[in-house]
Tab-separated table of C-alpha atoms in Angstrom:
chain	number	residue	atom	x	y	z
A	39	MET	CA	-6.001	16.165	22.145
A	40	THR	CA	-5.999	18.217	18.949
A	41	ALA	CA	-3.057	18.474	16.629
A	42	ALA	CA	-2.650	22.105	17.516
A	43	LYS	CA	-2.383	21.368	21.214
A	44	GLU	CA	0.282	18.770	20.514
A	45	GLY	CA	2.375	21.354	18.721
A	46	THR	CA	1.893	19.773	15.306
A	47	GLY	CA	-0.622	20.150	12.520
A	48	THR	CA	-1.383	19.401	8.894
A	49	PHE	CA	1.545	21.451	7.563
A	50	ALA	CA	3.988	20.745	10.419
A	51	PRO	CA	6.037	18.198	8.410
A	52	LEU	CA	6.939	20.952	5.925
A	53	ARG	CA	9.065	22.539	8.662
A	54	GLN	CA	11.473	19.648	8.134
A	55	LYS	CA	13.653	20.655	5.193
A	56	VAL	CA	14.237	17.258	3.598
A	57	PHE	CA	10.549	16.393	3.574
A	58	ALA	CA	9.623	19.847	2.237
A	59	VAL	CA	12.106	19.634	-0.665
A	60	LEU	CA	11.061	16.112	-1.666
A	61	TRP	CA	7.390	16.983	-1.247
A	62	VAL	CA	7.679	19.954	-3.624
A	63	ALA	CA	9.651	17.796	-6.079
A	64	THR	CA	6.988	15.079	-6.060
A	65	VAL	CA	4.247	17.648	-6.639
A	66	ILE	CA	6.176	18.865	-9.701
A	67	GLY	CA	6.821	15.297	-10.843
A	68	ASN	CA	3.192	14.225	-10.409
A	69	THR	CA	2.038	17.374	-12.214
A	70	GLY	CA	4.255	16.368	-15.120
A	71	SER	CA	2.730	12.882	-15.103
A	72	PHE	CA	-0.792	14.280	-15.324
A	73	ILE	CA	0.324	16.594	-18.128
A	74	ARG	CA	1.630	13.523	-19.964
A	75	ASP	CA	-1.649	11.668	-19.337
A	76	VAL	CA	-3.625	14.505	-20.906
A	77	ALA	CA	-1.471	14.385	-24.024
A	78	SER	CA	-1.797	10.603	-24.267
A	79	SER	CA	-5.570	10.703	-23.733
A	80	TRP	CA	-5.944	13.310	-26.446
A	81	LEU	CA	-3.679	11.456	-28.853
A	82	VAL	CA	-5.493	8.142	-28.481
A	83	THR	CA	-8.835	9.792	-29.281
A	84	ASP	CA	-7.216	11.317	-32.394
A	85	LEU	CA	-5.665	8.017	-33.478
A	86	SER	CA	-8.699	5.867	-32.631
A	87	ALA	CA	-11.880	7.113	-30.990
A	88	THR	CA	-13.258	3.650	-30.151
A	89	PRO	CA	-14.033	2.955	-26.461
A	90	ALA	CA	-11.834	-0.160	-26.597
A	91	ALA	CA	-8.748	1.838	-27.648
A	92	VAL	CA	-9.322	4.487	-24.968
A	93	SER	CA	-9.840	1.899	-22.238
A	94	THR	CA	-6.799	-0.112	-23.403
A	95	VAL	CA	-4.520	2.889	-22.852
A	96	GLN	CA	-5.964	3.210	-19.347
A	97	ALA	CA	-5.351	-0.498	-18.765
A	98	ALA	CA	-1.779	-0.230	-20.085
A	99	ALA	CA	-1.053	2.388	-17.417
A	100	THR	CA	-2.458	0.351	-14.529
A	101	LEU	CA	-1.663	-3.259	-15.512
A	102	PRO	CA	2.094	-3.014	-14.707
A	103	ILE	CA	1.269	-1.764	-11.232
A	104	PHE	CA	-1.019	-4.739	-10.761
A	105	LEU	CA	1.710	-7.134	-11.928
A	106	LEU	CA	4.799	-5.535	-10.383
A	107	ALA	CA	3.722	-3.627	-7.284
A	108	ILE	CA	4.531	-6.465	-4.858
A	109	PRO	CA	8.038	-7.164	-6.236
A	110	ALA	CA	8.575	-3.380	-6.231
A	111	GLY	CA	7.499	-3.241	-2.596
A	112	VAL	CA	10.027	-5.942	-1.750
A	113	LEU	CA	12.764	-3.962	-3.491
A	114	SER	CA	11.766	-0.833	-1.588
A	115	ASP	CA	12.265	-2.694	1.696
A	116	ILE	CA	15.663	-4.257	0.876
A	117	LEU	CA	17.430	-1.736	-1.431
A	118	ASP	CA	18.726	1.797	-0.922
A	119	ARG	CA	15.463	3.634	-1.552
A	120	ARG	CA	17.120	6.864	-2.714
A	121	LYS	CA	19.229	5.199	-5.424
A	122	PHE	CA	16.304	3.033	-6.448
A	123	LEU	CA	14.071	6.081	-6.948
A	124	ILE	CA	16.745	7.890	-8.997
A	125	VAL	CA	17.153	4.967	-11.404
A	126	VAL	CA	13.400	4.650	-11.954
A	127	GLN	CA	12.978	8.405	-12.480
A	128	LEU	CA	15.592	8.177	-15.248
A	129	LEU	CA	13.550	5.367	-16.846
A	130	LEU	CA	10.382	7.480	-16.738
A	131	ALA	CA	12.188	10.492	-18.222
A	132	ALA	CA	13.460	8.309	-21.087
A	133	THR	CA	9.897	7.076	-21.725
A	134	SER	CA	8.574	10.623	-22.040
A	135	LEU	CA	11.485	11.484	-24.343
A	136	CYS	CA	10.377	8.655	-26.653
A	137	LEU	CA	6.797	9.956	-26.609
A	138	LEU	CA	8.138	13.433	-27.441
A	139	PHE	CA	10.193	12.147	-30.387
A	140	LEU	CA	7.374	10.043	-31.888
A	141	SER	CA	4.884	12.892	-31.557
A	142	ALA	CA	7.268	15.457	-33.048
A	143	THR	CA	8.053	13.249	-36.054
A	144	GLY	CA	4.472	12.129	-36.658
A	145	LEU	CA	5.374	8.486	-36.066
A	146	GLN	CA	3.076	7.995	-33.085
A	147	SER	CA	0.531	5.171	-33.364
A	148	VAL	CA	-1.970	3.499	-31.066
A	149	SER	CA	0.437	0.573	-30.625
A	150	SER	CA	3.432	2.744	-29.729
A	151	LEU	CA	1.296	4.858	-27.404
A	152	ILE	CA	0.042	1.762	-25.597
A	153	ALA	CA	3.566	0.283	-25.406
A	154	LEU	CA	5.150	3.439	-23.959
A	155	THR	CA	2.225	3.912	-21.606
A	156	PHE	CA	2.913	0.369	-20.404
A	157	VAL	CA	6.595	1.208	-19.812
A	158	GLY	CA	5.525	4.309	-17.895
A	159	GLY	CA	3.240	2.073	-15.856
A	160	ILE	CA	6.231	-0.132	-15.020
A	161	GLY	CA	8.071	2.909	-13.681
A	162	ALA	CA	5.025	3.958	-11.684
A	163	ALA	CA	4.784	0.437	-10.252
A	164	LEU	CA	8.399	0.536	-9.100
A	165	VAL	CA	8.265	3.941	-7.397
A	166	ALA	CA	4.771	3.964	-5.872
A	167	PRO	CA	5.437	1.823	-2.757
A	168	THR	CA	8.896	3.354	-2.296
A	169	TRP	CA	7.635	6.952	-2.208
A	170	GLN	CA	5.157	5.959	0.485
A	171	ALA	CA	7.644	3.855	2.454
A	172	ILE	CA	10.241	6.660	2.829
A	173	VAL	CA	7.854	8.914	4.759
A	174	PRO	CA	8.965	7.683	8.225
A	175	GLU	CA	12.579	8.442	7.223
A	176	LEU	CA	11.815	12.074	6.385
A	177	VAL	CA	9.817	13.238	9.410
A	178	SER	CA	9.659	12.667	13.129
A	179	ARG	CA	7.349	9.970	14.465
A	180	GLN	CA	4.607	12.383	15.558
A	181	ASP	CA	4.537	13.940	12.074
A	182	VAL	CA	4.119	10.719	10.083
A	183	LYS	CA	0.320	10.973	9.825
A	184	GLY	CA	0.572	14.611	8.797
A	185	ALA	CA	3.179	13.711	6.179
A	186	VAL	CA	0.934	10.986	4.753
A	187	ALA	CA	-1.910	13.509	4.539
A	188	LEU	CA	0.366	16.048	2.854
A	189	ASN	CA	1.427	13.456	0.292
A	190	SER	CA	-2.243	12.926	-0.536
A	191	LEU	CA	-2.712	16.693	-0.708
A	192	GLY	CA	0.304	16.958	-3.020
A	193	ILE	CA	-1.179	14.406	-5.401
A	194	ASN	CA	-4.476	16.290	-5.333
A	195	ILE	CA	-2.683	19.555	-6.123
A	196	ALA	CA	-0.985	17.854	-9.063
A	197	ARG	CA	-4.359	16.504	-10.194
A	198	ALA	CA	-5.764	20.017	-10.086
A	199	ILE	CA	-2.874	21.695	-11.907
A	200	GLY	CA	-1.655	18.952	-14.242
A	201	PRO	CA	-4.742	18.339	-16.409
A	202	ALA	CA	-5.484	22.046	-16.789
A	203	LEU	CA	-1.868	22.906	-17.619
A	204	GLY	CA	-1.641	19.903	-19.910
A	205	GLY	CA	-4.738	20.986	-21.802
A	206	LEU	CA	-3.369	24.517	-22.182
A	207	LEU	CA	-0.002	23.263	-23.442
A	208	LEU	CA	-1.639	20.768	-25.778
A	209	ALA	CA	-3.936	23.369	-27.314
A	210	SER	CA	-1.175	25.970	-27.632
A	211	PHE	CA	1.919	23.983	-28.613
A	212	GLY	CA	0.946	20.384	-29.404
A	213	ALA	CA	1.722	16.991	-27.919
A	214	ALA	CA	5.506	17.099	-28.378
A	215	VAL	CA	5.958	20.211	-26.244
A	216	THR	CA	3.519	18.817	-23.676
A	217	TYR	CA	5.633	15.686	-23.321
A	218	GLY	CA	8.730	17.893	-23.102
A	219	VAL	CA	7.345	19.641	-20.041
A	220	ASP	CA	6.892	16.225	-18.423
A	221	VAL	CA	10.575	15.440	-19.125
A	222	ILE	CA	11.610	18.678	-17.419
A	223	SER	CA	9.572	17.737	-14.333
A	224	TYR	CA	11.760	14.646	-13.853
A	225	VAL	CA	14.827	16.888	-13.718
A	226	PHE	CA	13.455	18.512	-10.571
A	227	VAL	CA	12.666	15.152	-8.961
A	228	ILE	CA	16.080	13.664	-9.729
A	229	ALA	CA	17.837	16.818	-8.516
A	230	ALA	CA	15.953	16.658	-5.204
A	231	LEU	CA	16.832	12.986	-4.742
A	232	LEU	CA	20.522	13.691	-5.497
A	233	TRP	CA	20.451	16.530	-2.945
A	234	TRP	CA	18.944	14.287	-0.247
A	235	ARG	CA	21.718	12.743	1.831
A	236	ARG	CA	19.902	9.703	3.132
A	237	THR	CA	21.135	8.363	6.464
A	238	LEU	CA	22.373	4.878	5.758
A	239	SER	CA	21.758	2.235	8.375
A	240	GLU	CA	24.579	0.034	9.555
A	241	ASP	CA	25.053	-3.274	7.789
A	242	ASP	CA	22.420	-5.609	9.130
A	243	VAL	CA	23.500	-9.232	9.449
A	244	LEU	CA	19.792	-10.099	9.324
A	245	ALA	CA	19.165	-8.134	6.103
A	246	GLU	CA	16.526	-9.862	3.981
A	247	ARG	CA	17.081	-11.202	0.502
A	248	PHE	CA	14.559	-10.735	-2.287
A	249	PHE	CA	12.715	-14.055	-2.264
A	250	GLY	CA	12.722	-14.354	1.533
A	251	ALA	CA	11.419	-10.806	1.839
A	252	PHE	CA	8.832	-11.554	-0.847
A	253	ARG	CA	7.548	-14.568	1.096
A	254	ALA	CA	7.548	-12.622	4.379
A	255	GLY	CA	5.473	-9.847	2.830
A	256	LEU	CA	2.934	-12.277	1.410
A	257	ARG	CA	2.710	-14.116	4.756
A	258	TYR	CA	1.958	-10.835	6.510
A	259	ALA	CA	-0.682	-9.862	3.951
A	260	ARG	CA	-2.282	-13.307	4.108
A	261	ALA	CA	-2.496	-13.268	7.923
A	262	SER	CA	-3.657	-9.655	8.450
A	263	HIS	CA	-7.465	-9.671	8.710
A	264	GLU	CA	-7.528	-5.866	9.035
A	265	LEU	CA	-5.700	-5.553	5.716
A	266	HIS	CA	-8.170	-7.981	4.116
A	267	VAL	CA	-11.044	-5.622	4.960
A	268	VAL	CA	-9.250	-2.636	3.418
A	269	LEU	CA	-8.366	-4.606	0.281
A	270	LEU	CA	-11.894	-5.904	-0.251
A	271	ARG	CA	-13.472	-2.488	0.266
A	272	ALA	CA	-10.958	-0.964	-2.175
A	273	ALA	CA	-11.484	-3.670	-4.804
A	274	VAL	CA	-15.270	-3.367	-4.990
A	275	PHE	CA	-15.204	0.445	-4.988
A	276	PHE	CA	-12.595	0.862	-7.706
A	277	ALA	CA	-13.914	-1.964	-9.905
A	278	PHE	CA	-17.180	-0.084	-10.380
A	279	SER	CA	-15.968	3.520	-10.179
A	280	SER	CA	-13.267	2.805	-12.793
A	281	ALA	CA	-15.985	3.041	-15.449
A	282	ILE	CA	-16.006	6.814	-15.414
A	283	TRP	CA	-12.223	7.155	-15.831
A	284	ALA	CA	-11.958	4.384	-18.414
A	285	LEU	CA	-14.622	5.932	-20.639
A	286	LEU	CA	-14.108	9.643	-20.034
A	287	PRO	CA	-10.459	10.662	-20.620
A	288	LEU	CA	-11.332	14.308	-19.970
A	289	VAL	CA	-9.164	17.181	-18.892
A	290	ALA	CA	-11.245	18.019	-15.818
A	291	ARG	CA	-10.603	14.967	-13.653
A	292	GLN	CA	-9.712	14.692	-9.960
A	293	LEU	CA	-9.554	18.227	-8.601
A	294	LEU	CA	-8.377	20.005	-5.455
A	295	GLY	CA	-11.883	20.422	-4.082
A	296	GLY	CA	-11.797	17.012	-2.454
A	297	ALA	CA	-8.629	17.823	-0.554
A	298	LEU	CA	-10.091	21.079	0.740
A	299	VAL	CA	-13.296	19.561	2.105
A	300	MET	CA	-11.693	16.417	3.570
A	301	PRO	CA	-10.834	17.937	7.005
A	302	ARG	CA	-14.439	19.112	7.467
A	303	LEU	CA	-15.832	15.764	6.354
A	304	ARG	CA	-13.517	13.855	8.722
A	305	ALA	CA	-14.793	15.958	11.606
A	306	ARG	CA	-18.337	14.783	10.928
A	307	MET	CA	-17.940	11.278	9.495
A	308	ASP	CA	-15.813	8.206	10.145
A	309	ALA	CA	-13.894	6.312	7.437
A	310	ASP	CA	-16.871	4.071	6.610
A	311	GLY	CA	-19.173	7.050	6.216
A	312	LEU	CA	-16.672	8.815	3.942
A	313	LEU	CA	-16.344	5.755	1.707
A	314	LEU	CA	-20.119	5.349	1.454
A	315	LEU	CA	-20.497	9.035	0.606
A	316	SER	CA	-17.861	8.659	-2.115
A	317	ALA	CA	-19.716	5.702	-3.625
A	318	VAL	CA	-23.070	7.512	-3.596
A	319	LEU	CA	-21.650	10.693	-5.173
A	320	THR	CA	-19.683	8.826	-7.843
A	321	ALA	CA	-22.731	6.728	-8.725
A	322	ALA	CA	-24.858	9.875	-8.942
A	323	VAL	CA	-22.321	11.531	-11.269
A	324	MET	CA	-22.231	8.503	-13.572
A	325	GLY	CA	-26.023	8.492	-13.607
A	326	VAL	CA	-26.129	12.152	-14.626
A	327	LEU	CA	-23.460	11.706	-17.314
A	328	SER	CA	-25.349	8.750	-18.784
A	329	LEU	CA	-28.131	11.219	-19.669
A	330	ALA	CA	-25.743	13.272	-21.889
A	331	PRO	CA	-26.280	16.567	-19.991
A	332	ALA	CA	-25.289	20.052	-21.109
A	333	GLN	CA	-21.563	20.786	-21.056
A	334	TRP	CA	-21.697	23.062	-18.010
A	335	VAL	CA	-23.622	20.404	-16.068
A	336	ALA	CA	-21.025	17.788	-17.022
A	337	VAL	CA	-18.220	20.035	-15.765
A	338	VAL	CA	-19.982	20.599	-12.437
A	339	VAL	CA	-20.709	16.932	-11.804
A	340	LEU	CA	-17.134	15.988	-12.785
A	341	LEU	CA	-15.901	18.370	-10.088
A	342	VAL	CA	-18.139	16.534	-7.615
A	343	CYS	CA	-16.835	13.210	-8.905
A	344	GLY	CA	-13.242	14.379	-8.464
A	345	ALA	CA	-13.936	15.327	-4.846
A	346	ALA	CA	-15.609	11.963	-4.193
A	347	TRP	CA	-12.754	10.062	-5.833
A	348	ILE	CA	-10.131	11.888	-3.755
A	349	THR	CA	-12.134	11.244	-0.593
A	350	ALA	CA	-12.171	7.502	-1.297
A	351	LEU	CA	-8.476	7.373	-2.198
A	352	THR	CA	-7.404	9.301	0.900
A	353	THR	CA	-9.661	7.312	3.224
A	354	LEU	CA	-8.480	3.903	2.012
A	355	ASN	CA	-4.798	4.878	1.803
A	356	SER	CA	-4.761	6.435	5.268
A	357	THR	CA	-6.419	3.346	6.726
A	358	ALA	CA	-3.874	1.058	5.057
A	359	GLN	CA	-0.983	3.198	6.332
A	360	ALA	CA	-2.375	3.161	9.869
A	361	ILE	CA	-2.511	-0.638	10.194
A	362	LEU	CA	0.989	-1.424	8.812
A	363	PRO	CA	4.258	-1.701	10.785
A	364	ASN	CA	7.337	-0.102	9.250
A	365	TRP	CA	9.246	-3.337	8.615
A	366	VAL	CA	6.733	-4.526	6.032
A	367	ARG	CA	5.244	-1.180	4.977
A	368	GLY	CA	6.607	-1.100	1.427
A	369	ARG	CA	5.610	-4.676	0.634
A	370	THR	CA	2.134	-4.467	2.102
A	371	LEU	CA	1.347	-1.081	0.588
A	372	ALA	CA	2.354	-2.757	-2.669
A	373	VAL	CA	-0.341	-5.385	-2.071
A	374	TYR	CA	-2.849	-2.552	-1.596
A	375	LEU	CA	-1.637	-0.903	-4.817
A	376	THR	CA	-1.902	-4.246	-6.608
A	377	VAL	CA	-5.543	-4.615	-5.606
A	378	PHE	CA	-6.288	-0.985	-6.453
A	379	ASN	CA	-4.713	-1.141	-9.901
A	380	GLY	CA	-5.987	-4.654	-10.538
A	381	ALA	CA	-9.521	-3.420	-9.937
A	382	MET	CA	-8.866	-0.398	-12.160
A	383	THR	CA	-7.343	-2.548	-14.920
A	384	GLY	CA	-10.075	-5.189	-14.867
A	385	GLY	CA	-12.752	-2.531	-14.573
A	386	SER	CA	-11.333	-0.495	-17.463
A	387	LEU	CA	-11.219	-3.485	-19.792
A	388	ALA	CA	-14.635	-4.766	-18.721
A	389	TRP	CA	-16.412	-1.410	-18.991
A	390	GLY	CA	-14.734	-0.733	-22.352
A	391	ALA	CA	-16.019	-4.051	-23.692
A	392	ILE	CA	-19.487	-3.427	-22.283
A	393	ALA	CA	-19.543	0.040	-23.842
A	394	GLU	CA	-18.700	-1.485	-27.220
A	395	ALA	CA	-21.783	-3.703	-26.872
A	396	ILE	CA	-24.412	-1.418	-25.325
A	397	GLY	CA	-22.977	2.085	-25.659
A	398	VAL	CA	-21.397	4.523	-23.225
A	399	PRO	CA	-24.621	5.982	-21.666
A	400	PHE	CA	-26.073	2.587	-20.738
A	401	THR	CA	-22.676	1.405	-19.462
A	402	LEU	CA	-22.397	4.399	-17.132
A	403	ALA	CA	-25.923	3.742	-15.860
A	404	VAL	CA	-25.140	0.075	-15.137
A	405	ALA	CA	-21.892	1.007	-13.366
A	406	ALA	CA	-23.711	3.639	-11.293
A	407	ILE	CA	-26.327	1.143	-10.093
A	408	GLY	CA	-23.655	-1.453	-9.331
A	409	LEU	CA	-21.487	1.009	-7.380
A	410	LEU	CA	-24.454	2.222	-5.350
A	411	CYS	CA	-25.429	-1.358	-4.452
A	412	VAL	CA	-21.948	-2.510	-3.405
A	413	GLY	CA	-21.373	0.740	-1.516
A	414	VAL	CA	-24.431	0.129	0.649
A	415	VAL	CA	-23.805	-3.612	1.093
A	416	PHE	CA	-20.132	-3.319	2.027
A	417	HIS	CA	-20.771	-0.411	4.384
A	418	ALA	CA	-21.590	-3.114	6.947
A	419	MET	CA	-17.967	-4.380	6.700
A	420	LYS	CA	-16.321	-1.746	8.868
A	421	LEU	CA	-12.817	-0.497	8.126
A	422	PRO	CA	-10.207	-1.005	10.890
A	423	LYS	CA	-9.580	1.984	13.166
A	424	GLY	CA	-5.784	1.734	12.910
A	425	GLU	CA	-5.233	2.722	16.541
A	426	ALA	CA	-2.854	-0.120	17.537
A	427	ASP	CA	0.694	0.785	18.641
A	428	LEU	CA	2.879	-0.808	15.941
A	429	ILE	CA	6.252	0.360	17.276
A	430	PRO	CA	8.559	-2.650	17.913
A	431	SER	CA	8.398	-3.700	21.559
A	432	ASN	CA	11.783	-5.466	21.637
A	433	HIS	CA	10.569	-7.406	24.662
A	434	TRP	CA	11.541	-10.874	23.414
A	435	PRO	CA	14.892	-12.039	24.824
A	436	GLU	CA	17.437	-13.451	22.393
A	437	PRO	CA	16.994	-17.235	22.099
A	438	LEU	CA	19.550	-19.260	24.056
A	439	THR	CA	21.817	-21.534	22.031
A	440	SER	CA	24.646	-23.851	23.022
A	441	GLU	CA	26.688	-22.706	20.026
A	442	PRO	CA	26.281	-20.194	17.178
A	443	VAL	CA	23.590	-21.110	14.654
A	444	GLU	CA	23.993	-20.429	10.934
A	445	HIS	CA	21.441	-17.884	9.779
A	446	ASP	CA	20.279	-19.895	6.797
A	447	ARG	CA	19.690	-23.054	8.836
A	448	GLY	CA	16.110	-24.164	9.047
A	449	PRO	CA	13.291	-24.686	9.293
A	450	VAL	CA	12.915	-23.843	12.973
A	451	LEU	CA	10.221	-25.324	15.187
A	452	VAL	CA	9.388	-23.175	18.225
A	453	LEU	CA	7.546	-24.817	21.150
A	454	ILE	CA	6.035	-22.845	24.047
A	455	GLU	CA	4.701	-24.845	27.014
A	456	TYR	CA	1.835	-23.450	29.106
A	457	THR	CA	0.169	-24.824	32.217
A	458	VAL	CA	-3.505	-23.848	32.147
A	459	ASP	CA	-6.328	-24.534	34.605
A	460	LYS	CA	-9.266	-26.462	33.178
A	461	VAL	CA	-11.693	-23.606	33.917
A	462	ASP	CA	-9.519	-21.226	31.873
A	463	ARG	CA	-9.106	-23.529	28.898
A	464	SER	CA	-11.761	-21.933	26.653
A	465	GLU	CA	-10.615	-18.330	27.229
A	466	PHE	CA	-6.963	-19.351	26.868
A	467	LEU	CA	-7.624	-20.905	23.456
A	468	LYS	CA	-9.476	-17.783	22.325
A	469	ALA	CA	-6.530	-15.603	23.354
A	470	LEU	CA	-4.122	-18.017	21.684
A	471	ALA	CA	-6.143	-17.836	18.449
A	472	ARG	CA	-5.633	-14.058	18.424
A	473	LEU	CA	-1.913	-14.600	19.015
A	474	SER	CA	-1.736	-17.023	16.073
A	475	HIS	CA	-2.481	-14.171	13.656
A	476	GLU	CA	0.468	-12.208	15.049
A	477	ARG	CA	2.782	-15.228	14.759
A	478	ARG	CA	1.835	-15.735	11.101
A	479	ARG	CA	2.090	-12.031	10.227
A	480	ASP	CA	5.596	-11.791	11.681
A	481	GLY	CA	7.103	-14.845	9.991
A	482	ALA	CA	5.520	-18.199	10.935
A	483	TYR	CA	4.320	-20.337	8.033
A	484	GLY	CA	2.690	-22.953	10.242
A	485	TRP	CA	1.027	-22.697	13.655
A	486	GLY	CA	-0.875	-24.962	16.007
A	487	VAL	CA	-1.621	-25.911	19.607
A	488	THR	CA	-1.505	-29.370	21.228
A	489	GLU	CA	-2.236	-30.818	24.670
A	490	ASP	CA	-0.469	-33.521	26.694
A	491	ALA	CA	-2.503	-36.754	26.675
A	492	ALA	CA	-1.270	-37.515	30.196
A	493	ASP	CA	-1.857	-33.994	31.518
A	494	THR	CA	-4.536	-31.945	29.718
A	495	GLY	CA	-3.467	-28.866	31.646
A	496	ARG	CA	-0.125	-28.905	29.808
A	497	MET	CA	-0.632	-27.214	26.459
A	498	VAL	CA	2.014	-26.564	23.834
A	499	GLU	CA	1.844	-23.792	21.228
A	500	TRP	CA	4.055	-24.464	18.203
A	501	PHE	CA	4.954	-22.564	15.076
A	502	MET	CA	7.339	-23.066	12.178
A	503	VAL	CA	9.727	-20.462	10.748
A	504	GLU	CA	11.674	-21.019	7.535
A	505	SER	CA	15.165	-20.175	8.915
A	506	TRP	CA	17.035	-19.131	12.032
A	507	ALA	CA	17.560	-15.642	10.599
A	508	GLU	CA	13.835	-15.298	9.946
A	509	HIS	CA	13.107	-16.244	13.559
A	510	LEU	CA	15.577	-13.608	14.792
A	511	ARG	CA	13.799	-11.087	12.567
A	512	GLN	CA	10.531	-12.278	14.083
A	513	HIS	CA	11.862	-11.191	17.491
A	514	LYS	CA	12.450	-7.672	16.143
A	515	ARG	CA	9.050	-7.426	14.424
A	516	VAL	CA	6.813	-7.893	17.452
A	517	SER	CA	4.989	-4.604	18.078
A	518	LYS	CA	3.767	-3.189	21.363
A	519	ALA	CA	0.213	-4.101	20.364
A	520	ASP	CA	1.351	-7.673	19.709
A	521	ALA	CA	3.151	-7.722	23.064
A	522	ASP	CA	-0.170	-6.928	24.720
A	523	ILE	CA	-1.746	-9.935	22.987
A	524	GLN	CA	1.120	-12.147	24.160
A	525	GLU	CA	0.709	-10.890	27.724
A	526	ASP	CA	-3.009	-11.682	27.535
A	527	VAL	CA	-2.078	-15.294	26.710
A	528	ARG	CA	0.608	-15.539	29.388
A	529	ARG	CA	-1.756	-14.492	32.162
A	530	PHE	CA	-3.478	-17.881	31.866
A	531	HIS	CA	-0.183	-19.695	32.568
A	532	LYS	CA	-0.234	-21.096	36.123
A	533	GLY	CA	3.240	-22.608	36.263
A	534	PRO	CA	5.813	-21.605	38.873
A	535	ALA	CA	7.890	-19.822	36.205
A	536	ALA	CA	7.435	-18.339	32.763
A	537	PRO	CA	6.287	-20.630	29.933
A	538	VAL	CA	9.136	-22.837	28.734
A	539	VAL	CA	10.334	-22.123	25.182
A	540	HIS	CA	12.185	-24.641	22.986
A	541	HIS	CA	13.851	-23.902	19.636
A	542	LEU	CA	14.235	-27.045	17.541
A	543	LEU	CA	16.412	-26.958	14.426
A	544	ALA	CA	16.040	-29.290	11.466
A	545	ILE	CA	18.975	-31.650	10.923
A	546	ASN	CA	20.234	-31.665	7.368
A	547	ARG	CA	19.591	-34.925	5.549
A	548	PRO	CA	23.332	-35.784	5.010
A	549	HIS	CA	23.776	-35.900	8.797
A	550	LEU	CA	20.991	-38.447	9.283
A	551	GLY	CA	22.928	-41.318	7.825
């Protein structure tokens, strides 16, 4: 069924006032960020035109996201997201004010530019997963995909407007005024966030704390094979394609053309085809630029590169969004951002060093060949479809206890007894292996299966959870897709009743004496 027939479409989320206001504010804010980037890129080439200096500024912008994205994702899942975003926007505005002051007084240096770019990167690291995680709060369930697409479109619009406007401001008024416009953009973002009256959830007795939430997010990322595919495909693409952005801090970067052609491309190609096309086009552009073409040719191929870059970003981000449940969305998107920015940071530094040794043209040629090779090789590793129903099923009954259990008590050992016919043993174990991934994603740090030596038909699945509260959260995290996997396992059980479940609690050492 098409989006139109369902009564929703690409721009349907904009009918919802809160999303529309915040979307416009983020477009303005992102435009300001790109304006700032243009000023910084121009300044660094004035202060030091060496490839190493240019690539170090690029690395300073992306390194904080690599280092802090996961902690930021944890914060986005456990703090009031609105207040958190306001505080970070104030930090970013203060950073641009410092850049304005240093530029206006002539005190700007490569070191100060790198340092403030690094602080701006810290702010970007803190807000990136939060902006993405609030989408389900702003729109109805059927509009979430459209809202994600509009967010990508908004970034593309900012990429189209920001560099051009930044170049115009820089040429007409200088770096100080250009940074001032970026400061003004934060006023709009903060005003929109203050206007938004976020619906606060009731106090949750099972609310996660930072380190527990951090561990839960890493467990999910470690156990999700679908996420591993997305992360690997993103890492190899951005590690090679980062060469063009690390070495060419030009005004004409990622433009709106990619956003406009994406719907037509999606109608003809799947996600894997789009990512391969992006790799081929980006490699071709780098190959052309390595030949030092005429200026008009360079502009044309950079437009093509911008479209290819946007296609890759949108494809990978949409795939990551589609495979993540809401409870861990901020943390796991942060893992994706960590890989993305880690690849960009490492790539920027590596290509800058290579360019120092062999020159920019040869470096672009090497990167083009490498990107083309990995694009073709990794095309065989298909991206996940993201079609699973990740809405919580709430089908697990509350565990029975003889008396209340303290939430921080643990670890907890859960035993589930199955009776399985010998002829079904192989298929049962295969189904149970699939279930093990779900157990680990939702909170288990250890999992296994055993059989009774006296009765090989009696098999016991076991898994460990770090606390009673974490096990209760595990009950709430099981999605409808996971419930289907559990039902596939249960159909092999031949006992007269449902599989027997035991919850065993660790006894604290002082009570063992």
